[in-house]
PDB file of C-alpha atoms in Angstrom:
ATOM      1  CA  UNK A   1      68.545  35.499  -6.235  1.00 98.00           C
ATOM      2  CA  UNK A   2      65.875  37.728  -4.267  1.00 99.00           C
ATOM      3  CA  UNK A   3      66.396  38.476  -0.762  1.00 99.00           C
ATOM      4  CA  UNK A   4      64.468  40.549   1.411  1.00 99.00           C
ATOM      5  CA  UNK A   5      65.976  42.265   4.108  1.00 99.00           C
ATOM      6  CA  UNK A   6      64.260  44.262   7.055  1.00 99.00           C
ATOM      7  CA  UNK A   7      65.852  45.162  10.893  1.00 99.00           C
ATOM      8  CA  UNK A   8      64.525  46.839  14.417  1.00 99.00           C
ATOM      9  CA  UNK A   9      66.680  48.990  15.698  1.00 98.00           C
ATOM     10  CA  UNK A  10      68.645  46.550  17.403  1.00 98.00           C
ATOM     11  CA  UNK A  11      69.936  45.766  14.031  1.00 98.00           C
ATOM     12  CA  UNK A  12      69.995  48.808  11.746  1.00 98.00           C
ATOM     13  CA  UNK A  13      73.502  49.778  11.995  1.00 98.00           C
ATOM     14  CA  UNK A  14      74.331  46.307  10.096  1.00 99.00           C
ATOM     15  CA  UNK A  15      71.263  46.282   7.965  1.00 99.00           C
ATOM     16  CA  UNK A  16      72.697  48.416   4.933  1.00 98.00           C
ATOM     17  CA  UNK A  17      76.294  46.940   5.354  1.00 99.00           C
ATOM     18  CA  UNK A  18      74.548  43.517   4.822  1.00 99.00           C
ATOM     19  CA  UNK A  19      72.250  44.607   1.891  1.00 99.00           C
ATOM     20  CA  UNK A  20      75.413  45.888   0.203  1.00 99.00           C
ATOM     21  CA  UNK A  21      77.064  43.288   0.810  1.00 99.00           C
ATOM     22  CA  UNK A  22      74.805  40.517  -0.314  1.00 99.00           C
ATOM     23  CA  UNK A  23      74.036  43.247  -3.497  1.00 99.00           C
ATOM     24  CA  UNK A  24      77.675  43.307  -4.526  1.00 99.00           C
ATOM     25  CA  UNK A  25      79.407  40.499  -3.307  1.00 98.00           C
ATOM     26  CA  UNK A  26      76.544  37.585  -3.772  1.00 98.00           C
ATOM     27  CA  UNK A  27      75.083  39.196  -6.921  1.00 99.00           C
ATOM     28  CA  UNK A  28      71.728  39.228  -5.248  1.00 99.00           C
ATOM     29  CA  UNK A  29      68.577  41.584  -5.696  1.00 99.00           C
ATOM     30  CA  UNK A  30      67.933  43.291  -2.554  1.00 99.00           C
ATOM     31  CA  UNK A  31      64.934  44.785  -1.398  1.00 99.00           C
ATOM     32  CA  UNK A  32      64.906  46.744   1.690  1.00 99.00           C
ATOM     33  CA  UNK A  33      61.946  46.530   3.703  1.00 99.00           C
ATOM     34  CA  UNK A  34      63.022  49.059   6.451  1.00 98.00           C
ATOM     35  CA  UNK A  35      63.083  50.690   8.859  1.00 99.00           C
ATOM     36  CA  UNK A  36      64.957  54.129   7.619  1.00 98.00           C
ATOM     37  CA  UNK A  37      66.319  55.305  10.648  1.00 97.00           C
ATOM     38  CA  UNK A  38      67.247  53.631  13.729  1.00 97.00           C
ATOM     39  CA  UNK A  39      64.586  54.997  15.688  1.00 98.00           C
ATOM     40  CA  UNK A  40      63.229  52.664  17.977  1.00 98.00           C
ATOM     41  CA  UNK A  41      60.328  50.179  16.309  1.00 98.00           C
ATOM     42  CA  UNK A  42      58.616  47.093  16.703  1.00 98.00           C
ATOM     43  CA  UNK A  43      60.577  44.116  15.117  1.00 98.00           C
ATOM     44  CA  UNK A  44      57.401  42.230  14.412  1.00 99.00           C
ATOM     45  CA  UNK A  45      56.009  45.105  11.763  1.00 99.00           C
ATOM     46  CA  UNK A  46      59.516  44.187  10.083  1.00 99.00           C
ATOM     47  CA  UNK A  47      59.540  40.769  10.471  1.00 99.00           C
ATOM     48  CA  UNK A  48      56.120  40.388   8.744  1.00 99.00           C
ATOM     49  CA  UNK A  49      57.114  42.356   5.772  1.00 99.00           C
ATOM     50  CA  UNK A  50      60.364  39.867   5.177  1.00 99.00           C
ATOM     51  CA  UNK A  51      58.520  36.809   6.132  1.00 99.00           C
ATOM     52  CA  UNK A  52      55.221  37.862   3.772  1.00 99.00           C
ATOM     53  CA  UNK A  53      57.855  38.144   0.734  1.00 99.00           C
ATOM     54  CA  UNK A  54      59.399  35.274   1.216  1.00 99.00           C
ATOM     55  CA  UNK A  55      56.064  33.294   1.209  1.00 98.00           C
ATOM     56  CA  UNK A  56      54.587  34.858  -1.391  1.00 98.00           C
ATOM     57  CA  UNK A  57      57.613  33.888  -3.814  1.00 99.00           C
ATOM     58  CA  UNK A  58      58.369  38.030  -4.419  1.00 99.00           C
ATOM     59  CA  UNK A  59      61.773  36.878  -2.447  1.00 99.00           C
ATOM     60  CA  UNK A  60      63.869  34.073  -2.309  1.00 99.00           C
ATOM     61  CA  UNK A  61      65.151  34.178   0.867  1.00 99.00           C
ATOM     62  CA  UNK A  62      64.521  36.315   4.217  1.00 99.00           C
ATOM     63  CA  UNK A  63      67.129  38.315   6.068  1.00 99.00           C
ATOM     64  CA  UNK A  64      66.000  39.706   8.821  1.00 99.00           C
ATOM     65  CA  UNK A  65      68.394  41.602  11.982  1.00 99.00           C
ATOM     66  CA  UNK A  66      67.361  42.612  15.864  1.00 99.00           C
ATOM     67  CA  UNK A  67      69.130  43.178  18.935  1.00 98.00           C
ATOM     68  CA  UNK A  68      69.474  39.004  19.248  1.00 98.00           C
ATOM     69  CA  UNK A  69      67.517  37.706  16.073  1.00 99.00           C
ATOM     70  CA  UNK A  70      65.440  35.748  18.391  1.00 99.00           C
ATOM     71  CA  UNK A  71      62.630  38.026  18.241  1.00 98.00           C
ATOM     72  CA  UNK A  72      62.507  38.700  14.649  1.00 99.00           C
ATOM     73  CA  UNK A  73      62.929  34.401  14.416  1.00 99.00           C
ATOM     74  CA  UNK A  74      59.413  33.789  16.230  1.00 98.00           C
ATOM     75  CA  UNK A  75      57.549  36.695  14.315  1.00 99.00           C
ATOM     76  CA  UNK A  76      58.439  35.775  10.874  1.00 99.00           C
ATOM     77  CA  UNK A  77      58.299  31.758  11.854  1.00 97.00           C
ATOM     78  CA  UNK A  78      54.313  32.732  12.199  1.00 96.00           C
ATOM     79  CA  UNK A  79      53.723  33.509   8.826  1.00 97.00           C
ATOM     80  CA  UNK A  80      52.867  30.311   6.690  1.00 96.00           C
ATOM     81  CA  UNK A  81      55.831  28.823   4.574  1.00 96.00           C
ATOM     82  CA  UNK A  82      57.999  30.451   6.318  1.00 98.00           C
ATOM     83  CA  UNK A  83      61.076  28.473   7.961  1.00 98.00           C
ATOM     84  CA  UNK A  84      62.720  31.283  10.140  1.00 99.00           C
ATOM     85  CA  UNK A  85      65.776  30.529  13.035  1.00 99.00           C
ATOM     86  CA  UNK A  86      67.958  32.829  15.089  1.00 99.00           C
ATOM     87  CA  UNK A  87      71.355  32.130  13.699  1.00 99.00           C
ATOM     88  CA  UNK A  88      74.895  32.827  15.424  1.00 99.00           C
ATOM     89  CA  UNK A  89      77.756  31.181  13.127  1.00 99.00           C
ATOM     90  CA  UNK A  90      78.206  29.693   9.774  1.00 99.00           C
ATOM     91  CA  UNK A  91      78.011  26.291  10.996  1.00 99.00           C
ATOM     92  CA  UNK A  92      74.409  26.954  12.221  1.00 99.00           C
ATOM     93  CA  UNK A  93      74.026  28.591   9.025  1.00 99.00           C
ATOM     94  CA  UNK A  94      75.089  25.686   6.742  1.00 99.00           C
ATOM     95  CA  UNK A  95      72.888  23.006   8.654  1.00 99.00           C
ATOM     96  CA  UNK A  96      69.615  25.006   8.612  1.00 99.00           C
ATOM     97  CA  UNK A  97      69.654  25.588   5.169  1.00 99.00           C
ATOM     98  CA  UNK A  98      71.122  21.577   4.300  1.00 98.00           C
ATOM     99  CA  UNK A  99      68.839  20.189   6.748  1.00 98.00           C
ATOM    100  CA  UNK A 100      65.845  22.527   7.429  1.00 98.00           C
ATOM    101  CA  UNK A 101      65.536  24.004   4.257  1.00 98.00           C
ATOM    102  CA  UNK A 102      65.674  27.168   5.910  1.00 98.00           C
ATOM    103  CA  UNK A 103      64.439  30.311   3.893  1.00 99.00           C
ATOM    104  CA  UNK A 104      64.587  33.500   6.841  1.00 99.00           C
ATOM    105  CA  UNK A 105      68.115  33.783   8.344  1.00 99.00           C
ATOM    106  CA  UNK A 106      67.528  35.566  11.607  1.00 99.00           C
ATOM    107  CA  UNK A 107      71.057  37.737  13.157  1.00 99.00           C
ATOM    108  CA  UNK A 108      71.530  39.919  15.943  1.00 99.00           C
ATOM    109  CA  UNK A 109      72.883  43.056  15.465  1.00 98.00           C
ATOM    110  CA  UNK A 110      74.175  43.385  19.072  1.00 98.00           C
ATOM    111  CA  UNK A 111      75.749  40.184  19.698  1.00 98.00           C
ATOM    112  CA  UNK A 112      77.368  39.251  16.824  1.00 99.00           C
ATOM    113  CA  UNK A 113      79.733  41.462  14.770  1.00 98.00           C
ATOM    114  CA  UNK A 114      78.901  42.607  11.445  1.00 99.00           C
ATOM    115  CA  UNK A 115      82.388  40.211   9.782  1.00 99.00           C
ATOM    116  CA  UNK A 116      80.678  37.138  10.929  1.00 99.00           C
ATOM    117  CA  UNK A 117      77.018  37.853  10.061  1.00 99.00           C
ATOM    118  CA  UNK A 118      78.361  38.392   6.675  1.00 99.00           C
ATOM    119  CA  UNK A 119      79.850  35.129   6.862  1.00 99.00           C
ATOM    120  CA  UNK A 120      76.608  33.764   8.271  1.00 99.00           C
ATOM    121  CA  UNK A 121      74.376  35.354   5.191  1.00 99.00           C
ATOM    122  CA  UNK A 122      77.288  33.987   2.394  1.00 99.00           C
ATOM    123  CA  UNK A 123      76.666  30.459   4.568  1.00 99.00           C
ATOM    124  CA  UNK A 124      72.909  30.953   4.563  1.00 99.00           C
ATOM    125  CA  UNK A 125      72.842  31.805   0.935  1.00 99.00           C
ATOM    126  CA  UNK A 126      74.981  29.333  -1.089  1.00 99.00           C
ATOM    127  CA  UNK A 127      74.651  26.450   0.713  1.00 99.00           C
ATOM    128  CA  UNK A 128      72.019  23.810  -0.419  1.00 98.00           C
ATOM    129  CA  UNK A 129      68.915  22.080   0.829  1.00 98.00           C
ATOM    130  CA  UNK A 130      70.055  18.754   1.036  1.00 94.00           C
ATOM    131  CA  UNK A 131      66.727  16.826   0.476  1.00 92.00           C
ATOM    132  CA  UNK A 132      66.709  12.599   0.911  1.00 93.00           C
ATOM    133  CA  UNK A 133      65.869  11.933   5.066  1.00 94.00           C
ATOM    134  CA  UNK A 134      65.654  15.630   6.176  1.00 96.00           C
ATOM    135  CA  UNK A 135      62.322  16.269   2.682  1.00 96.00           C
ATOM    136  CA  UNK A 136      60.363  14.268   4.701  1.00 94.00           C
ATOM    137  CA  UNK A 137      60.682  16.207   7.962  1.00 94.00           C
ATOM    138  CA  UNK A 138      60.841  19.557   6.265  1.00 95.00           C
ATOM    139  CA  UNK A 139      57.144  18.152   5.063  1.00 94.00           C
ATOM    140  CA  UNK A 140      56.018  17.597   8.724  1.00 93.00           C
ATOM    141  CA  UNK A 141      56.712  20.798   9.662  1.00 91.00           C
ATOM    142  CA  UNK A 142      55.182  22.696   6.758  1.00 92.00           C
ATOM    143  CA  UNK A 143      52.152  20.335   7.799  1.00 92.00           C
ATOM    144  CA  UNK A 144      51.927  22.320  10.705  1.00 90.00           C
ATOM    145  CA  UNK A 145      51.160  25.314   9.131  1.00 85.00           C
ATOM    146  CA  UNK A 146      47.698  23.636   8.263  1.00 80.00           C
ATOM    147  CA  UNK A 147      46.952  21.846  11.671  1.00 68.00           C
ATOM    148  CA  UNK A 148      45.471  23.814  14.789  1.00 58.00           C
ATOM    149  CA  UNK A 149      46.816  22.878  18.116  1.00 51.00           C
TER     150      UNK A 149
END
């Protein structure tokens, strides 16, 4: 499994811990799309970089970490095929991949500690789209992408 990963600096102090994690742990390829340092950046020039991966099938999934995961959530959630969300426990986790198809796992860094956002991205990553009622809205949504307001 691919994942991109990417943080501000709201979330840089978990980003490696994470990418090791999922690297080790999950088995998965991880590529690291910044930042180096925790200097202060813009979480949308990270965001971008996950969310442009993810769409263009270089990545699987989309892991992306700010200060709340809020921000990163509505940056990458503009790029088309994209399904991003701000995330805060496995149970979240495990529904918006079964029922959303999700494929960009938002976290805050600040918020949530770095235990439970690695449960959150072992949630995120093995759990299933579920398909049947929930293909059909997962369809509207991505229709959106197409459709101008």
């Amino acid at each position: 499994m691919r994942v991109a990963i990417a943080s501000d600096h709201g979330g840089f102090d978990q980003k490696g811990a994470l990418a090791d994690f999922m690297a080790t742990e999950l088995s998965c390829d991880v590529t690291d799309f910044g930042p180096e340092t925790g200097d202060s950046v813009d979480y949308p020039d990270y965001a971008v970089k996950v969310a442009q991966a993810v769409s263009s099938g270089d990545a699987d999934f989309g892991v992306l970490i700010c200060g709340t995961g809020i921000g990163m959530a509505v940056a990458a959630d503009k790029v088309s095929g994209v399904r991003a969300s701000s995330i805060t426990s496995p149970a979240f986790a495990e529904l918006f991949r079964q029922h959303n198809n999700g494929n960009v796992v938002c976290l805050s860094g600040r918020f949530v500690d770095l235990e439970v956002n690695k449960q959150i991205v072992k949630t995120f990553l093995t759990t299933e789209f579920e398909g049947g009622r929930h293909e059909r809205r997962v369809e509207k949504i991505m229709a959106l992408d197409t459709e101008e307001a």
